Tab-separated table of C-alpha atoms in Angstrom:
chain	number	residue	atom	x	y	z
J	194	MET	CA	-31.992	5.122	-13.165
J	195	ALA	CA	-30.083	2.468	-11.036
J	196	PHE	CA	-28.727	4.154	-7.610
J	197	PHE	CA	-24.651	2.994	-9.120
J	198	GLU	CA	-25.130	3.866	-12.415
J	199	TYR	CA	-26.447	7.520	-10.653
J	200	VAL	CA	-23.259	8.488	-8.363
J	201	SER	CA	-20.903	7.198	-10.801
J	202	PRO	CA	-18.720	9.924	-12.212
J	203	PRO	CA	-18.360	9.845	-15.880
J	204	SER	CA	-15.090	8.017	-16.902
J	205	SER	CA	-13.831	10.544	-18.497
J	206	LEU	CA	-14.221	13.297	-15.952
J	207	LYS	CA	-11.270	14.574	-14.073
J	208	TYR	CA	-10.153	12.699	-10.598
J	209	SER	CA	-13.287	10.525	-11.650
J	210	PRO	CA	-12.009	6.499	-10.367
J	211	SER	CA	-11.386	5.763	-13.872
J	212	TYR	CA	-9.414	8.790	-14.857
J	213	PHE	CA	-7.019	7.833	-11.436
J	214	THR	CA	-6.924	4.192	-12.652
J	215	SER	CA	-5.808	5.796	-16.190
J	216	LEU	CA	-3.380	8.461	-14.979
J	217	THR	CA	0.628	8.347	-16.090
J	218	PHE	CA	3.998	9.240	-14.106
J	219	LEU	CA	4.388	11.921	-16.716
J	220	ARG	CA	0.553	13.521	-15.737
J	221	ALA	CA	1.069	12.988	-12.125
J	222	ALA	CA	4.118	14.829	-12.098
J	223	SER	CA	2.224	18.011	-13.442
J	224	LEU	CA	-1.310	17.997	-11.895
J	225	ASP	CA	-2.414	20.521	-9.528
J	226	TYR	CA	-3.756	18.267	-7.182
J	227	PRO	CA	-6.750	19.882	-5.132
J	228	SER	CA	-6.041	20.578	-1.552
J	229	ILE	CA	-7.399	18.695	1.416
J	230	ALA	CA	-8.742	20.091	3.980
J	231	SER	CA	-6.901	19.290	7.494
J	232	THR	CA	-9.433	19.505	9.935
J	233	SER	CA	-13.328	19.273	9.172
J	234	ILE	CA	-15.141	21.366	6.916
J	235	ILE	CA	-18.491	20.251	6.861
J	236	GLU	CA	-20.624	21.803	9.711
J	237	HIS	CA	-23.391	20.826	8.648
J	238	TRP	CA	-25.038	18.253	5.396
J	239	CYS	CA	-28.510	16.848	4.827
J	240	PHE	CA	-29.639	14.883	2.137
J	241	SER	CA	-32.088	17.179	-0.817
J	242	ASN	CA	-34.629	16.004	-3.794
J	243	GLU	CA	-32.625	18.573	-6.282
J	244	VAL	CA	-30.333	17.354	-9.254
J	245	PRO	CA	-28.067	19.609	-9.244
J	246	THR	CA	-26.571	20.936	-12.743
J	247	THR	CA	-24.073	23.307	-11.836
J	248	ALA	CA	-20.543	23.256	-12.354
J	249	SER	CA	-20.087	23.593	-7.962
J	250	GLY	CA	-22.091	20.878	-7.361
J	251	THR	CA	-20.962	18.141	-10.162
J	252	LEU	CA	-17.444	19.103	-11.002
J	253	ILE	CA	-14.161	19.951	-9.121
J	254	GLN	CA	-13.513	23.400	-9.303
J	255	PRO	CA	-10.278	25.377	-9.538
J	256	GLY	CA	-8.546	26.196	-5.939
J	257	GLU	CA	-11.464	24.386	-4.252
J	258	LEU	CA	-10.601	22.838	-0.967
J	259	ILE	CA	-11.603	19.182	-0.450
J	260	PRO	CA	-13.629	17.479	2.452
J	261	ARG	CA	-11.157	15.225	4.196
J	262	VAL	CA	-12.386	11.420	3.727
J	263	GLN	CA	-13.843	11.258	7.783
J	264	ASP	CA	-16.232	14.092	6.956
J	265	LEU	CA	-18.033	12.556	3.446
J	266	LEU	CA	-17.619	8.768	4.226
J	267	PRO	CA	-21.053	8.900	6.744
J	268	ILE	CA	-22.596	10.493	4.009
J	269	SER	CA	-21.417	8.164	1.749
J	270	ARG	CA	-22.549	5.316	3.810
J	271	GLU	CA	-26.305	6.916	3.536
J	272	MET	CA	-26.698	7.485	-0.065
J	273	GLN	CA	-28.234	4.280	-1.315
J	274	GLN	CA	-30.333	4.446	1.279
J	275	ALA	CA	-31.324	8.073	0.794
J	276	PHE	CA	-31.944	7.393	-2.943
J	277	ALA	CA	-34.525	4.881	-3.025
J	278	ALA	CA	-35.798	7.536	-0.436
J	279	GLY	CA	-36.545	10.115	-3.547
J	280	TYR	CA	-33.356	11.813	-2.349
J	281	ARG	CA	-30.896	12.871	-5.109
J	282	SER	CA	-28.011	15.596	-3.911
J	283	VAL	CA	-26.498	16.717	-0.237
J	284	ASP	CA	-27.138	20.122	0.888
J	285	VAL	CA	-23.811	21.044	3.279
J	286	VAL	CA	-22.248	24.110	4.870
J	287	LEU	CA	-18.930	24.064	4.517
J	288	ASN	CA	-16.750	25.989	7.122
J	289	HIS	CA	-13.136	27.031	6.580
J	290	ALA	CA	-11.557	29.692	8.773
J	291	GLY	CA	-15.025	30.822	10.174
J	292	HIS	CA	-16.036	31.520	6.020
J	293	ARG	CA	-19.648	29.200	5.454
J	294	THR	CA	-20.537	28.410	2.116
J	295	GLY	CA	-23.682	26.739	1.173
J	296	LEU	CA	-23.494	24.284	-1.376
J	297	CYS	CA	-25.656	21.442	-3.166
J	298	TYR	CA	-23.220	18.357	-4.162
J	299	HIS	CA	-24.536	15.858	-6.549
J	300	PHE	CA	-24.383	12.404	-5.471
J	301	SER	CA	-21.949	11.806	-8.384
J	302	LYS	CA	-19.359	14.425	-6.589
J	303	ILE	CA	-19.401	12.783	-3.260
J	304	ARG	CA	-17.377	10.023	-4.863
J	305	LEU	CA	-15.208	12.337	-6.887
J	306	LEU	CA	-14.458	14.109	-3.713
J	307	ILE	CA	-13.646	10.639	-1.809
J	308	ALA	CA	-11.451	9.398	-4.701
J	309	ILE	CA	-9.343	12.341	-4.527
J	310	ASN	CA	-8.764	11.683	-0.701
J	311	ASN	CA	-8.097	7.893	-1.642
J	312	HIS	CA	-5.559	8.798	-4.231
J	313	HIS	CA	-3.735	11.897	-2.506
J	314	ALA	CA	-1.469	9.306	-1.628
J	315	ALA	CA	-0.774	7.403	-4.808
J	316	VAL	CA	-0.533	11.121	-7.139
J	317	LEU	CA	2.036	12.425	-5.043
J	318	ALA	CA	4.518	9.860	-4.624
J	319	ALA	CA	4.491	8.944	-8.459
J	320	GLY	CA	5.085	12.636	-9.105
J	321	ALA	CA	7.857	13.300	-6.981
J	322	LEU	CA	9.262	9.814	-8.016
J	323	TYR	CA	8.869	10.749	-11.908
J	324	GLN	CA	10.761	14.482	-11.011
J	325	HIS	CA	13.542	12.392	-9.151
J	326	VAL	CA	14.159	9.659	-11.648
J	327	ILE	CA	14.172	12.525	-14.762
J	328	THR	CA	15.994	15.048	-12.972
J	329	SER	CA	18.987	11.836	-11.705
J	330	ASN	CA	18.986	11.018	-14.929
J	331	LEU	CA	18.330	7.036	-14.065
J	332	LEU	CA	16.753	6.179	-16.643
J	333	SER	CA	17.725	6.269	-20.986
J	334	SER	CA	15.510	9.017	-22.806
J	335	ALA	CA	13.419	5.718	-24.584
J	336	ASP	CA	12.957	3.659	-21.130
J	337	ALA	CA	12.545	7.845	-18.966
J	338	GLU	CA	9.612	7.887	-21.865
J	339	ARG	CA	8.417	4.450	-21.217
J	340	PHE	CA	8.301	5.252	-17.455
J	341	GLY	CA	5.975	8.434	-17.626
J	342	ASN	CA	4.100	6.755	-20.109
J	343	SER	CA	3.456	4.353	-17.918
J	344	ARG	CA	0.113	4.726	-15.504
J	345	ILE	CA	1.080	4.592	-12.047
J	346	THR	CA	-1.158	2.473	-11.033
J	347	THR	CA	0.486	-0.654	-13.064
J	348	PRO	CA	1.681	-3.514	-10.941
J	349	ILE	CA	5.620	-3.756	-10.717
J	350	SER	CA	6.295	-7.361	-12.312
J	351	GLY	CA	9.447	-9.652	-11.972
J	352	PHE	CA	9.254	-10.497	-8.375
J	353	GLN	CA	7.998	-13.829	-6.643
J	354	VAL	CA	6.940	-12.543	-3.187
J	355	THR	CA	5.448	-9.197	-3.725
J	356	ASP	CA	2.941	-7.406	-5.670
J	357	PHE	CA	2.067	-3.522	-5.535
J	358	PRO	CA	1.617	-0.768	-7.629
J	359	LEU	CA	4.297	1.456	-9.066
J	360	TRP	CA	3.875	4.268	-6.965
J	361	LYS	CA	4.684	3.007	-4.042
J	362	LEU	CA	8.056	2.857	-5.452
J	363	GLY	CA	8.110	6.278	-4.395
J	364	CYS	CA	8.273	5.475	-0.711
J	365	LEU	CA	12.115	5.169	-1.254
J	366	LEU	CA	12.682	9.007	-1.883
J	367	GLY	CA	13.678	10.668	1.198
J	368	GLU	CA	13.120	10.122	4.879
J	369	ALA	CA	9.728	8.516	4.252
J	370	TRP	CA	8.263	5.244	6.167
J	371	LEU	CA	8.949	2.218	3.661
J	372	GLU	CA	5.901	0.202	2.750
J	373	GLU	CA	6.497	-3.844	3.750
J	374	ASP	CA	5.367	-4.249	0.069
J	375	VAL	CA	8.044	-2.470	-1.478
J	376	VAL	CA	10.763	-3.792	1.733
J	377	ASN	CA	9.944	-7.356	0.285
J	378	ALA	CA	10.962	-6.290	-3.587
J	379	LEU	CA	14.286	-5.247	-1.452
J	380	LEU	CA	14.592	-8.197	0.289
J	381	GLU	CA	13.952	-10.394	-3.209
J	382	LEU	CA	16.562	-8.526	-5.051
J	383	LEU	CA	18.960	-8.724	-2.098
J	384	TYR	CA	18.746	-12.650	-2.278
J	385	PHE	CA	19.241	-12.607	-6.208
J	386	HIS	CA	22.140	-9.676	-5.964
J	387	ASN	CA	24.231	-11.994	-4.017
J	388	ALA	CA	23.219	-15.284	-5.514
J	389	MET	CA	24.808	-13.985	-8.932
J	390	ASN	CA	27.749	-12.911	-7.413
J	391	SER	CA	28.202	-16.545	-6.183
J	392	ASN	CA	30.030	-18.821	-7.992
J	393	ASP	CA	29.051	-22.292	-5.686
J	394	ASP	CA	25.325	-23.317	-4.817
J	395	PRO	CA	24.197	-19.509	-2.278
J	396	SER	CA	24.349	-20.822	1.343
J	397	PHE	CA	22.437	-18.142	2.370
J	398	ILE	CA	18.604	-17.849	2.126
J	399	ILE	CA	16.439	-14.434	2.498
J	400	LEU	CA	12.784	-14.385	4.003
J	401	PRO	CA	9.984	-11.918	3.094
J	402	THR	CA	8.703	-10.617	6.341
J	403	SER	CA	5.346	-12.518	5.957
J	404	PHE	CA	7.933	-15.514	7.221
J	405	SER	CA	7.975	-14.317	10.628
J	406	ASN	CA	4.322	-14.209	11.214
J	407	ASP	CA	3.934	-17.664	9.746
J	408	LEU	CA	6.330	-19.351	11.788
J	409	GLN	CA	4.696	-18.118	14.865
J	410	PHE	CA	1.450	-19.053	13.956
J	411	LEU	CA	2.348	-22.706	12.942
J	412	PHE	CA	4.926	-22.742	16.244
J	413	GLY	CA	1.433	-21.977	18.602
J	414	GLN	CA	-0.556	-24.684	16.836
J	415	THR	CA	-1.506	-27.980	18.823
J	416	PRO	CA	-0.156	-30.477	17.238
J	417	ARG	CA	2.671	-28.166	14.948
J	418	LEU	CA	2.696	-29.176	12.018
J	419	TYR	CA	4.562	-27.571	8.653
J	420	SER	CA	2.977	-26.036	6.043
J	421	SER	CA	4.362	-26.802	2.583
J	422	ASN	CA	6.059	-23.386	1.935
J	423	PHE	CA	8.129	-24.346	5.731
J	424	ASP	CA	8.521	-27.981	3.997
J	425	LEU	CA	10.587	-26.266	1.317
J	426	ILE	CA	12.517	-24.341	3.389
J	427	ARG	CA	13.679	-27.413	5.682
J	428	ARG	CA	14.483	-29.349	1.854
J	429	ARG	CA	16.676	-26.097	1.405
J	430	LEU	CA	18.505	-25.949	4.520
J	431	ARG	CA	18.951	-29.623	5.003
J	432	ALA	CA	20.519	-29.161	1.316
J	433	LEU	CA	22.899	-26.295	2.810
J	434	PRO	CA	24.050	-27.787	6.357
J	435	SER	CA	26.057	-24.382	6.898
J	436	ALA	CA	23.333	-22.088	5.407
J	437	THR	CA	22.857	-18.672	6.850
J	438	VAL	CA	18.867	-17.437	6.872
J	439	SER	CA	18.215	-13.839	7.379
J	440	TRP	CA	14.845	-12.190	7.602
J	441	ILE	CA	12.694	-9.037	8.687
J	442	ILE	CA	9.798	-8.271	10.635
J	443	CYS	CA	7.172	-6.310	10.485
J	444	GLU	CA	5.661	-4.996	13.883
J	445	SER	CA	3.783	-1.858	14.589
J	446	ASN	CA	5.384	-0.481	11.599
J	447	HIS	CA	8.842	-0.793	12.815
J	448	TYR	CA	11.673	-3.349	10.976
J	449	SER	CA	13.841	-5.448	12.667
J	450	GLY	CA	15.981	-7.842	11.126
J	451	TYR	CA	17.215	-11.327	12.082
J	452	ARG	CA	19.793	-13.726	11.296
J	453	TYR	CA	20.759	-17.146	12.012
J	454	GLY	CA	23.232	-19.308	11.068
J	455	THR	CA	22.335	-23.405	11.083
J	456	ASN	CA	25.629	-24.426	11.884
J	457	SER	CA	25.493	-22.486	15.603
J	458	PRO	CA	22.033	-21.725	17.522
J	459	HIS	CA	22.161	-18.306	18.171
J	460	LEU	CA	19.678	-15.671	16.875
J	461	ARG	CA	21.424	-11.948	16.485
J	462	LEU	CA	19.051	-9.475	16.194
J	463	GLY	CA	19.461	-5.981	14.570
J	464	ASP	CA	16.856	-3.256	15.967
J	465	SER	CA	17.709	0.216	15.531
J	466	MET	CA	15.511	1.214	18.227
J	467	GLY	CA	17.291	-1.667	20.635
J	468	ARG	CA	13.894	-3.969	21.009
J	469	LEU	CA	14.459	-7.271	22.367
J	470	ALA	CA	14.066	-10.720	20.535
J	471	ARG	CA	9.958	-12.401	21.206
J	472	ALA	CA	10.414	-14.769	23.734
J	473	ASP	CA	9.434	-17.478	21.312
J	474	ASP	CA	11.721	-16.284	18.342
J	475	LEU	CA	14.480	-19.015	19.003
J	476	PRO	CA	12.421	-21.951	20.312
J	477	SER	CA	10.386	-21.323	16.946
J	478	PHE	CA	13.183	-21.281	14.568
J	479	THR	CA	14.755	-24.199	15.922
J	480	TRP	CA	11.953	-26.097	15.775
J	481	LEU	CA	11.569	-25.116	12.055
J	482	THR	CA	15.750	-25.998	11.307
J	483	PRO	CA	15.815	-29.601	10.317
J	484	ARG	CA	17.847	-32.555	12.432
J	485	PRO	CA	20.378	-34.112	10.795
J	486	TYR	CA	19.578	-37.490	9.620
């Protein structure tokens, strides 16, 4: 048996990568997700040539405390080489609150444990999102059922500048940090909402977070050349001589808002932490703005 076949959990097994791929919002909301250790609990580990067949060595048991991914990755990185040397499992000593337990993990269980770590945030966010949608009556009964039966990894649709799995919408609940992809979706929704309420050709442009990074990069090159996307922006600005341009930058997980009116060379910055604009923000955008013919 080849290594990748040996270490891959059966697709029908709970907590396998395939299990998470097919997980729906309804099932995520009712899932009793395993607890993940907040600190290191693997005190010692070594490879073994034993092929485990017990439930504790091959499956996730009810109430089982899951080692954190930082402790599992060193094992995972060496498994292929160990497999080639004839090893088929890992002997581990777990130490939780002073209580030591010796276990023998099949290589495939290591993959299960890592998958549980990797999907923890997604499952919790999806479950909370589903509960909020249902308890707040945000959808009709038919749409709520459709939403509940949707996979949490289903990509969001209908947007031009962003693409992300539906579970990431859970960051909109409470006071969680907003995912940058979700922020870009909100910006696009804002643009189309304002455009629909405008009787004329909209005199405003709202740009995604990638705009600022691209602008800074091109402005710092020698020679300075416009990309095809920036040529389109310049063409749009030229068609709207009194346009207002707004965009958001994401820097060190912090968002700042910019606003620029083409009829006045002033850059307005909104920042909840009082940060100042970067030195090249105004010169770079002035470079992008087309000159009158």
